[in-house]
Amino acid sequence: MSRDHGILPIHDHYTCMIDLLSRAGRIKEAQDFIHKMPFPPDAVGWATLLSSCRVHSNLEVGKWAAESLLDLEPTNPAGYILLSSIYAAKGKWNTVAQLRRGMREKGLRKDPGCSWIKFKNKLYIFSADDFSSPFYDQIYAELEKLNEKMIQMGYVPDASSVLHDVEELEKIKMLGHHSERLAIAFGLIFIPRHCPIRVVKNLRVCRDCHNATKYISKITQREILVRDAVRFHLFKDGACSCGDFW
């Protein structure tokens, strides 16, 4: 860029390189690249590295990225939450509890997850384990039916995103009733087959729900579009447009 085109790289260019290396699982190279940068990454750069450390279970670099992110944005709960998920995946529940205490002491809180879907010009909003919908019996029956078919196709629940020290069966139950799954089930029941199902979620879709939605799109042969806090996900015939990285 500099030699051939006279373009001086800015933060965004360096963040893209961090993202490219991290996506490929080359976390150590991303760390070395950051050390050689002419200036430290911005919050987006650190969050990008931290998110990749969660995906690739790299606790050492993830802790460094989280501490750097919190130095820049001490009131942003994202650093605590992403680091907590890495520790939870390692079974380090005491550390997860310490991070939660740190959030509470600073007055930080994770926004409760919710998903919404529009049908006949009306918005239907769901939270996890939501029984407030007048259609909850149909929705939960649909999810149960889908879950049986998913397991037959090889689906294995991934409870690593459940940041609670509870029994594995309880974690799996909690996953199965996340807000986006309730919204998707509602869409499968009421949205005509020739129309895609469009769901919006205020938080990042968890890894297990992302995997489950791929199975659901294949089983039902429906296009499912989920807009979470990070990007658009178009699920079709068992695959997602994000390439399983978000």
PDB file of C-alpha atoms in Angstrom:
ATOM      1  CA  MET A   1       0.000   0.000   0.000  1.00  0.00           C
ATOM      2  CA  SER A   2       2.689   2.450   1.016  1.00  0.00           C
ATOM      3  CA  ARG A   3       5.339   1.546  -1.543  1.00  0.00           C
ATOM      4  CA  ASP A   4       3.222   1.038  -4.673  1.00  0.00           C
ATOM      5  CA  HIS A   5       0.207   3.242  -4.066  1.00  0.00           C
ATOM      6  CA  GLY A   6       1.340   5.833  -1.537  1.00  0.00           C
ATOM      7  CA  ILE A   7      -1.481   4.935   0.864  1.00  0.00           C
ATOM      8  CA  LEU A   8      -0.676   5.178   4.551  1.00  0.00           C
ATOM      9  CA  PRO A   9      -2.456   2.371   6.473  1.00  0.00           C
ATOM     10  CA  ILE A  10      -4.884   3.545   9.148  1.00  0.00           C
ATOM     11  CA  HIS A  11      -6.542   1.743  12.064  1.00  0.00           C
ATOM     12  CA  ASP A  12      -9.164   0.121   9.825  1.00  0.00           C
ATOM     13  CA  HIS A  13      -6.511  -1.519   7.643  1.00  0.00           C
ATOM     14  CA  TYR A  14      -4.712  -2.942  10.670  1.00  0.00           C
ATOM     15  CA  THR A  15      -8.015  -4.166  12.131  1.00  0.00           C
ATOM     16  CA  CYS A  16      -8.717  -6.011   8.873  1.00  0.00           C
ATOM     17  CA  MET A  17      -5.364  -7.776   9.135  1.00  0.00           C
ATOM     18  CA  ILE A  18      -6.096  -8.750  12.746  1.00  0.00           C
ATOM     19  CA  ASP A  19      -9.447 -10.096  11.587  1.00  0.00           C
ATOM     20  CA  LEU A  20      -7.943 -12.079   8.684  1.00  0.00           C
ATOM     21  CA  LEU A  21      -5.286 -13.716  10.843  1.00  0.00           C
ATOM     22  CA  SER A  22      -7.735 -14.412  13.655  1.00  0.00           C
ATOM     23  CA  ARG A  23     -10.336 -15.952  11.347  1.00  0.00           C
ATOM     24  CA  ALA A  24      -7.707 -18.410  10.124  1.00  0.00           C
ATOM     25  CA  GLY A  25      -6.930 -19.417  13.704  1.00  0.00           C
ATOM     26  CA  ARG A  26      -3.490 -17.834  13.511  1.00  0.00           C
ATOM     27  CA  ILE A  27      -3.899 -16.140  16.879  1.00  0.00           C
ATOM     28  CA  LYS A  28      -0.175 -16.016  17.707  1.00  0.00           C
ATOM     29  CA  GLU A  29       0.539 -14.337  14.346  1.00  0.00           C
ATOM     30  CA  ALA A  30      -2.215 -11.816  15.063  1.00  0.00           C
ATOM     31  CA  GLN A  31      -0.603 -11.101  18.435  1.00  0.00           C
ATOM     32  CA  ASP A  32       2.839 -10.659  16.833  1.00  0.00           C
ATOM     33  CA  PHE A  33       1.288  -8.387  14.194  1.00  0.00           C
ATOM     34  CA  ILE A  34      -0.212  -6.180  16.915  1.00  0.00           C
ATOM     35  CA  HIS A  35       3.175  -5.888  18.648  1.00  0.00           C
ATOM     36  CA  LYS A  36       4.662  -4.594  15.368  1.00  0.00           C
ATOM     37  CA  MET A  37       1.901  -2.051  14.678  1.00  0.00           C
ATOM     38  CA  PRO A  38       2.919   1.630  14.805  1.00  0.00           C
ATOM     39  CA  PHE A  39       0.036   2.286  17.220  1.00  0.00           C
ATOM     40  CA  PRO A  40      -2.126   0.062  19.457  1.00  0.00           C
ATOM     41  CA  PRO A  41      -5.408  -1.334  18.058  1.00  0.00           C
ATOM     42  CA  ASP A  42      -8.635   0.521  18.692  1.00  0.00           C
ATOM     43  CA  ALA A  43     -11.562  -1.061  20.538  1.00  0.00           C
ATOM     44  CA  VAL A  44     -12.798  -2.790  17.377  1.00  0.00           C
ATOM     45  CA  GLY A  45      -9.393  -4.390  16.828  1.00  0.00           C
ATOM     46  CA  TRP A  46      -9.173  -5.716  20.379  1.00  0.00           C
ATOM     47  CA  ALA A  47     -12.770  -6.968  20.289  1.00  0.00           C
ATOM     48  CA  THR A  48     -12.053  -8.732  16.983  1.00  0.00           C
ATOM     49  CA  LEU A  49      -9.061 -10.539  18.464  1.00  0.00           C
ATOM     50  CA  LEU A  50     -10.954 -11.382  21.654  1.00  0.00           C
ATOM     51  CA  SER A  51     -13.891 -12.816  19.714  1.00  0.00           C
ATOM     52  CA  SER A  52     -11.517 -15.030  17.732  1.00  0.00           C
ATOM     53  CA  CYS A  53      -9.856 -16.189  20.955  1.00  0.00           C
ATOM     54  CA  ARG A  54     -13.299 -17.289  22.135  1.00  0.00           C
ATOM     55  CA  VAL A  55     -13.871 -19.232  18.906  1.00  0.00           C
ATOM     56  CA  HIS A  56     -10.439 -20.888  19.068  1.00  0.00           C
ATOM     57  CA  SER A  57     -10.358 -21.265  22.885  1.00  0.00           C
ATOM     58  CA  ASN A  58      -7.132 -19.301  23.303  1.00  0.00           C
ATOM     59  CA  LEU A  59      -7.260 -18.182  26.914  1.00  0.00           C
ATOM     60  CA  GLU A  60      -3.790 -16.617  27.132  1.00  0.00           C
ATOM     61  CA  VAL A  61      -4.193 -14.177  24.225  1.00  0.00           C
ATOM     62  CA  GLY A  62      -7.892 -13.717  25.027  1.00  0.00           C
ATOM     63  CA  LYS A  63      -7.036 -12.449  28.509  1.00  0.00           C
ATOM     64  CA  TRP A  64      -4.531  -9.994  27.030  1.00  0.00           C
ATOM     65  CA  ALA A  65      -7.069  -8.769  24.470  1.00  0.00           C
ATOM     66  CA  ALA A  66      -9.812  -8.422  27.100  1.00  0.00           C
ATOM     67  CA  GLU A  67      -7.605  -6.413  29.458  1.00  0.00           C
ATOM     68  CA  SER A  68      -6.562  -4.137  26.577  1.00  0.00           C
ATOM     69  CA  LEU A  69     -10.189  -3.667  25.511  1.00  0.00           C
ATOM     70  CA  LEU A  70     -11.270  -2.846  29.064  1.00  0.00           C
ATOM     71  CA  ASP A  71      -8.446  -0.302  29.371  1.00  0.00           C
ATOM     72  CA  LEU A  72      -9.879   1.486  26.330  1.00  0.00           C
ATOM     73  CA  GLU A  73     -13.575   1.056  27.153  1.00  0.00           C
ATOM     74  CA  PRO A  74     -13.954   0.277  30.864  1.00  0.00           C
ATOM     75  CA  THR A  75     -17.756   0.628  30.711  1.00  0.00           C
ATOM     76  CA  ASN A  76     -18.191  -1.771  27.784  1.00  0.00           C
ATOM     77  CA  PRO A  77     -19.389  -5.164  29.123  1.00  0.00           C
ATOM     78  CA  ALA A  78     -18.319  -6.970  25.912  1.00  0.00           C
ATOM     79  CA  GLY A  79     -14.810  -7.620  27.217  1.00  0.00           C
ATOM     80  CA  TYR A  80     -16.119  -9.231  30.400  1.00  0.00           C
ATOM     81  CA  ILE A  81     -18.703 -11.320  28.555  1.00  0.00           C
ATOM     82  CA  LEU A  82     -16.370 -12.656  25.859  1.00  0.00           C
ATOM     83  CA  LEU A  83     -13.644 -13.453  28.382  1.00  0.00           C
ATOM     84  CA  SER A  84     -16.218 -15.146  30.629  1.00  0.00           C
ATOM     85  CA  SER A  85     -17.247 -17.401  27.751  1.00  0.00           C
ATOM     86  CA  ILE A  86     -13.619 -18.481  27.247  1.00  0.00           C
ATOM     87  CA  TYR A  87     -13.215 -19.313  30.959  1.00  0.00           C
ATOM     88  CA  ALA A  88     -16.606 -21.073  31.007  1.00  0.00           C
ATOM     89  CA  ALA A  89     -15.557 -23.276  28.078  1.00  0.00           C
ATOM     90  CA  LYS A  90     -12.477 -24.247  30.139  1.00  0.00           C
ATOM     91  CA  GLY A  91     -14.667 -25.012  33.178  1.00  0.00           C
ATOM     92  CA  LYS A  92     -13.067 -22.234  35.250  1.00  0.00           C
ATOM     93  CA  TRP A  93     -16.291 -21.252  37.037  1.00  0.00           C
ATOM     94  CA  ASN A  94     -14.585 -19.438  39.927  1.00  0.00           C
ATOM     95  CA  THR A  95     -12.992 -17.040  37.448  1.00  0.00           C
ATOM     96  CA  VAL A  96     -16.328 -16.589  35.657  1.00  0.00           C
ATOM     97  CA  ALA A  97     -17.882 -15.661  39.012  1.00  0.00           C
ATOM     98  CA  GLN A  98     -15.076 -13.156  39.672  1.00  0.00           C
ATOM     99  CA  LEU A  99     -15.655 -11.508  36.298  1.00  0.00           C
ATOM    100  CA  ARG A 100     -19.379 -11.249  37.031  1.00  0.00           C
ATOM    101  CA  ARG A 101     -18.641  -9.640  40.391  1.00  0.00           C
ATOM    102  CA  GLY A 102     -16.350  -7.179  38.630  1.00  0.00           C
ATOM    103  CA  MET A 103     -19.183  -6.249  36.272  1.00  0.00           C
ATOM    104  CA  ARG A 104     -21.614  -5.744  39.145  1.00  0.00           C
ATOM    105  CA  GLU A 105     -19.142  -3.618  41.113  1.00  0.00           C
ATOM    106  CA  LYS A 106     -18.744  -1.330  38.089  1.00  0.00           C
ATOM    107  CA  GLY A 107     -22.479  -1.178  37.492  1.00  0.00           C
ATOM    108  CA  LEU A 108     -22.219  -3.028  34.178  1.00  0.00           C
ATOM    109  CA  ARG A 109     -24.792  -5.508  32.982  1.00  0.00           C
ATOM    110  CA  LYS A 110     -25.415  -7.641  29.941  1.00  0.00           C
ATOM    111  CA  ASP A 111     -28.562  -6.681  28.088  1.00  0.00           C
ATOM    112  CA  PRO A 112     -31.160  -9.453  28.295  1.00  0.00           C
ATOM    113  CA  GLY A 113     -31.443 -11.283  24.986  1.00  0.00           C
ATOM    114  CA  CYS A 114     -34.575 -10.922  22.916  1.00  0.00           C
ATOM    115  CA  SER A 115     -35.613 -11.663  19.339  1.00  0.00           C
ATOM    116  CA  TRP A 116     -38.476 -10.372  17.269  1.00  0.00           C
ATOM    117  CA  ILE A 117     -40.329 -11.295  14.102  1.00  0.00           C
ATOM    118  CA  LYS A 118     -42.981  -9.444  12.112  1.00  0.00           C
ATOM    119  CA  PHE A 119     -46.199 -11.108  10.949  1.00  0.00           C
ATOM    120  CA  LYS A 120     -49.204  -9.334   9.406  1.00  0.00           C
ATOM    121  CA  ASN A 121     -47.806  -5.907  10.386  1.00  0.00           C
ATOM    122  CA  LYS A 122     -47.487  -6.915  14.031  1.00  0.00           C
ATOM    123  CA  LEU A 123     -44.232  -7.386  15.922  1.00  0.00           C
ATOM    124  CA  TYR A 124     -43.850 -10.499  18.069  1.00  0.00           C
ATOM    125  CA  ILE A 125     -41.065 -10.296  20.673  1.00  0.00           C
ATOM    126  CA  PHE A 126     -39.567 -13.295  22.473  1.00  0.00           C
ATOM    127  CA  SER A 127     -37.137 -13.730  25.353  1.00  0.00           C
ATOM    128  CA  ALA A 128     -35.492 -16.964  26.487  1.00  0.00           C
ATOM    129  CA  ASP A 129     -37.878 -19.507  28.050  1.00  0.00           C
ATOM    130  CA  ASP A 130     -40.754 -17.202  27.120  1.00  0.00           C
ATOM    131  CA  PHE A 131     -44.267 -18.471  27.845  1.00  0.00           C
ATOM    132  CA  SER A 132     -46.030 -15.128  27.374  1.00  0.00           C
ATOM    133  CA  SER A 133     -47.045 -15.731  23.755  1.00  0.00           C
ATOM    134  CA  PRO A 134     -50.616 -16.943  23.215  1.00  0.00           C
ATOM    135  CA  PHE A 135     -49.055 -19.441  20.789  1.00  0.00           C
ATOM    136  CA  TYR A 136     -46.435 -20.795  23.215  1.00  0.00           C
ATOM    137  CA  ASP A 137     -47.870 -24.336  23.169  1.00  0.00           C
ATOM    138  CA  GLN A 138     -47.568 -24.518  19.370  1.00  0.00           C
ATOM    139  CA  ILE A 139     -44.106 -22.945  19.442  1.00  0.00           C
ATOM    140  CA  TYR A 140     -42.676 -25.347  22.021  1.00  0.00           C
ATOM    141  CA  ALA A 141     -44.269 -28.322  20.274  1.00  0.00           C
ATOM    142  CA  GLU A 142     -42.627 -27.208  17.026  1.00  0.00           C
ATOM    143  CA  LEU A 143     -39.231 -26.901  18.725  1.00  0.00           C
ATOM    144  CA  GLU A 144     -39.579 -30.354  20.272  1.00  0.00           C
ATOM    145  CA  LYS A 145     -40.417 -31.869  16.894  1.00  0.00           C
ATOM    146  CA  LEU A 146     -37.483 -30.096  15.247  1.00  0.00           C
ATOM    147  CA  ASN A 147     -35.082 -31.137  17.996  1.00  0.00           C
ATOM    148  CA  GLU A 148     -35.891 -34.822  17.460  1.00  0.00           C
ATOM    149  CA  LYS A 149     -35.222 -34.493  13.721  1.00  0.00           C
ATOM    150  CA  MET A 150     -32.018 -32.532  14.349  1.00  0.00           C
ATOM    151  CA  ILE A 151     -30.634 -35.216  16.655  1.00  0.00           C
ATOM    152  CA  GLN A 152     -31.441 -37.873  14.041  1.00  0.00           C
ATOM    153  CA  MET A 153     -29.372 -35.860  11.551  1.00  0.00           C
ATOM    154  CA  GLY A 154     -26.373 -35.700  13.879  1.00  0.00           C
ATOM    155  CA  TYR A 155     -26.948 -32.493  15.831  1.00  0.00           C
ATOM    156  CA  VAL A 156     -25.043 -32.385  19.138  1.00  0.00           C
ATOM    157  CA  PRO A 157     -25.841 -29.479  21.506  1.00  0.00           C
ATOM    158  CA  ASP A 158     -22.908 -27.187  22.285  1.00  0.00           C
ATOM    159  CA  ALA A 159     -23.311 -25.940  25.845  1.00  0.00           C
ATOM    160  CA  SER A 160     -20.036 -23.962  25.887  1.00  0.00           C
ATOM    161  CA  SER A 161     -21.914 -20.681  25.512  1.00  0.00           C
ATOM    162  CA  VAL A 162     -23.987 -21.258  28.674  1.00  0.00           C
ATOM    163  CA  LEU A 163     -22.199 -19.197  31.318  1.00  0.00           C
ATOM    164  CA  HIS A 164     -23.808 -20.957  34.273  1.00  0.00           C
ATOM    165  CA  ASP A 165     -22.347 -23.713  36.426  1.00  0.00           C
ATOM    166  CA  VAL A 166     -25.284 -26.106  36.141  1.00  0.00           C
ATOM    167  CA  GLU A 167     -25.742 -29.705  35.039  1.00  0.00           C
ATOM    168  CA  GLU A 168     -25.235 -30.488  31.357  1.00  0.00           C
ATOM    169  CA  LEU A 169     -28.885 -31.458  30.822  1.00  0.00           C
ATOM    170  CA  GLU A 170     -30.005 -28.143  32.295  1.00  0.00           C
ATOM    171  CA  LYS A 171     -27.637 -26.290  29.973  1.00  0.00           C
ATOM    172  CA  ILE A 172     -29.056 -28.124  26.951  1.00  0.00           C
ATOM    173  CA  LYS A 173     -32.593 -27.267  28.052  1.00  0.00           C
ATOM    174  CA  MET A 174     -31.635 -23.591  28.378  1.00  0.00           C
ATOM    175  CA  LEU A 175     -30.131 -23.602  24.873  1.00  0.00           C
ATOM    176  CA  GLY A 176     -33.230 -25.094  23.307  1.00  0.00           C
ATOM    177  CA  HIS A 177     -35.406 -22.189  24.427  1.00  0.00           C
ATOM    178  CA  HIS A 178     -33.254 -19.228  23.404  1.00  0.00           C
ATOM    179  CA  SER A 179     -35.207 -16.284  22.036  1.00  0.00           C
ATOM    180  CA  GLU A 180     -34.179 -16.700  18.393  1.00  0.00           C
ATOM    181  CA  ARG A 181     -35.327 -20.326  18.365  1.00  0.00           C
ATOM    182  CA  LEU A 182     -38.743 -19.308  19.681  1.00  0.00           C
ATOM    183  CA  ALA A 183     -39.000 -16.613  16.993  1.00  0.00           C
ATOM    184  CA  ILE A 184     -37.904 -19.043  14.267  1.00  0.00           C
ATOM    185  CA  ALA A 185     -40.437 -21.639  15.420  1.00  0.00           C
ATOM    186  CA  PHE A 186     -43.138 -18.962  15.326  1.00  0.00           C
ATOM    187  CA  GLY A 187     -42.096 -18.106  11.773  1.00  0.00           C
ATOM    188  CA  LEU A 188     -42.177 -21.743  10.683  1.00  0.00           C
ATOM    189  CA  ILE A 189     -45.742 -22.018  11.962  1.00  0.00           C
ATOM    190  CA  PHE A 190     -47.186 -18.774  10.630  1.00  0.00           C
ATOM    191  CA  ILE A 191     -45.009 -17.402   7.796  1.00  0.00           C
ATOM    192  CA  PRO A 192     -46.070 -18.836   4.377  1.00  0.00           C
ATOM    193  CA  ARG A 193     -43.626 -21.366   2.933  1.00  0.00           C
ATOM    194  CA  HIS A 194     -42.802 -19.215  -0.087  1.00  0.00           C
ATOM    195  CA  CYS A 195     -41.574 -16.386   2.177  1.00  0.00           C
ATOM    196  CA  PRO A 196     -38.250 -16.291   4.042  1.00  0.00           C
ATOM    197  CA  ILE A 197     -38.341 -16.154   7.826  1.00  0.00           C
ATOM    198  CA  ARG A 198     -36.782 -12.899   9.071  1.00  0.00           C
ATOM    199  CA  VAL A 199     -35.700 -12.654  12.703  1.00  0.00           C
ATOM    200  CA  VAL A 200     -33.834  -9.873  14.505  1.00  0.00           C
ATOM    201  CA  LYS A 201     -31.868 -10.430  17.739  1.00  0.00           C
ATOM    202  CA  ASN A 202     -30.417  -7.698  19.939  1.00  0.00           C
ATOM    203  CA  LEU A 203     -27.363  -9.758  20.925  1.00  0.00           C
ATOM    204  CA  ARG A 204     -24.891 -11.995  19.139  1.00  0.00           C
ATOM    205  CA  VAL A 205     -26.301 -15.388  18.155  1.00  0.00           C
ATOM    206  CA  CYS A 206     -24.675 -18.103  20.282  1.00  0.00           C
ATOM    207  CA  ARG A 207     -22.702 -20.908  18.639  1.00  0.00           C
ATOM    208  CA  ASP A 208     -25.258 -23.601  19.410  1.00  0.00           C
ATOM    209  CA  CYS A 209     -28.251 -21.631  18.106  1.00  0.00           C
ATOM    210  CA  HIS A 210     -26.270 -20.846  14.949  1.00  0.00           C
ATOM    211  CA  ASN A 211     -25.574 -24.541  14.420  1.00  0.00           C
ATOM    212  CA  ALA A 212     -29.170 -25.512  15.243  1.00  0.00           C
ATOM    213  CA  THR A 213     -30.565 -22.982  12.770  1.00  0.00           C
ATOM    214  CA  LYS A 214     -28.460 -24.541  10.011  1.00  0.00           C
ATOM    215  CA  TYR A 215     -30.074 -27.895  10.778  1.00  0.00           C
ATOM    216  CA  ILE A 216     -33.541 -26.303  10.914  1.00  0.00           C
ATOM    217  CA  SER A 217     -33.065 -24.674   7.492  1.00  0.00           C
ATOM    218  CA  LYS A 218     -32.147 -28.052   6.011  1.00  0.00           C
ATOM    219  CA  ILE A 219     -34.970 -29.972   7.691  1.00  0.00           C
ATOM    220  CA  THR A 220     -37.662 -27.460   6.760  1.00  0.00           C
ATOM    221  CA  GLN A 221     -36.172 -26.354   3.434  1.00  0.00           C
ATOM    222  CA  ARG A 222     -36.827 -22.751   4.465  1.00  0.00           C
ATOM    223  CA  GLU A 223     -34.640 -19.667   4.138  1.00  0.00           C
ATOM    224  CA  ILE A 224     -34.052 -18.143   7.565  1.00  0.00           C
ATOM    225  CA  LEU A 225     -32.540 -14.674   7.842  1.00  0.00           C
ATOM    226  CA  VAL A 226     -31.258 -13.706  11.282  1.00  0.00           C
ATOM    227  CA  ARG A 227     -29.899 -10.223  11.958  1.00  0.00           C
ATOM    228  CA  ASP A 228     -27.965 -10.270  15.214  1.00  0.00           C
ATOM    229  CA  ALA A 229     -25.812  -7.592  16.862  1.00  0.00           C
ATOM    230  CA  VAL A 230     -22.847  -8.471  14.641  1.00  0.00           C
ATOM    231  CA  ARG A 231     -24.081  -9.309  11.122  1.00  0.00           C
ATOM    232  CA  PHE A 232     -26.720 -10.819   8.873  1.00  0.00           C
ATOM    233  CA  HIS A 233     -26.949 -14.620   8.748  1.00  0.00           C
ATOM    234  CA  LEU A 234     -28.755 -16.213   5.826  1.00  0.00           C
ATOM    235  CA  PHE A 235     -29.397 -19.873   6.602  1.00  0.00           C
ATOM    236  CA  LYS A 236     -30.231 -22.031   3.626  1.00  0.00           C
ATOM    237  CA  ASP A 237     -30.097 -25.804   3.089  1.00  0.00           C
ATOM    238  CA  GLY A 238     -27.931 -26.395   6.155  1.00  0.00           C
ATOM    239  CA  ALA A 239     -25.369 -23.628   5.614  1.00  0.00           C
ATOM    240  CA  CYS A 240     -24.960 -19.993   6.677  1.00  0.00           C
ATOM    241  CA  SER A 241     -23.760 -17.058   4.602  1.00  0.00           C
ATOM    242  CA  CYS A 242     -21.304 -16.025   7.367  1.00  0.00           C
ATOM    243  CA  GLY A 243     -19.218 -19.156   6.855  1.00  0.00           C
ATOM    244  CA  ASP A 244     -19.537 -19.957  10.571  1.00  0.00           C
ATOM    245  CA  PHE A 245     -17.489 -16.965  11.690  1.00  0.00           C
ATOM    246  CA  TRP A 246     -19.138 -13.916  13.231  1.00  0.00           C
TER     247      TRP A 246
END
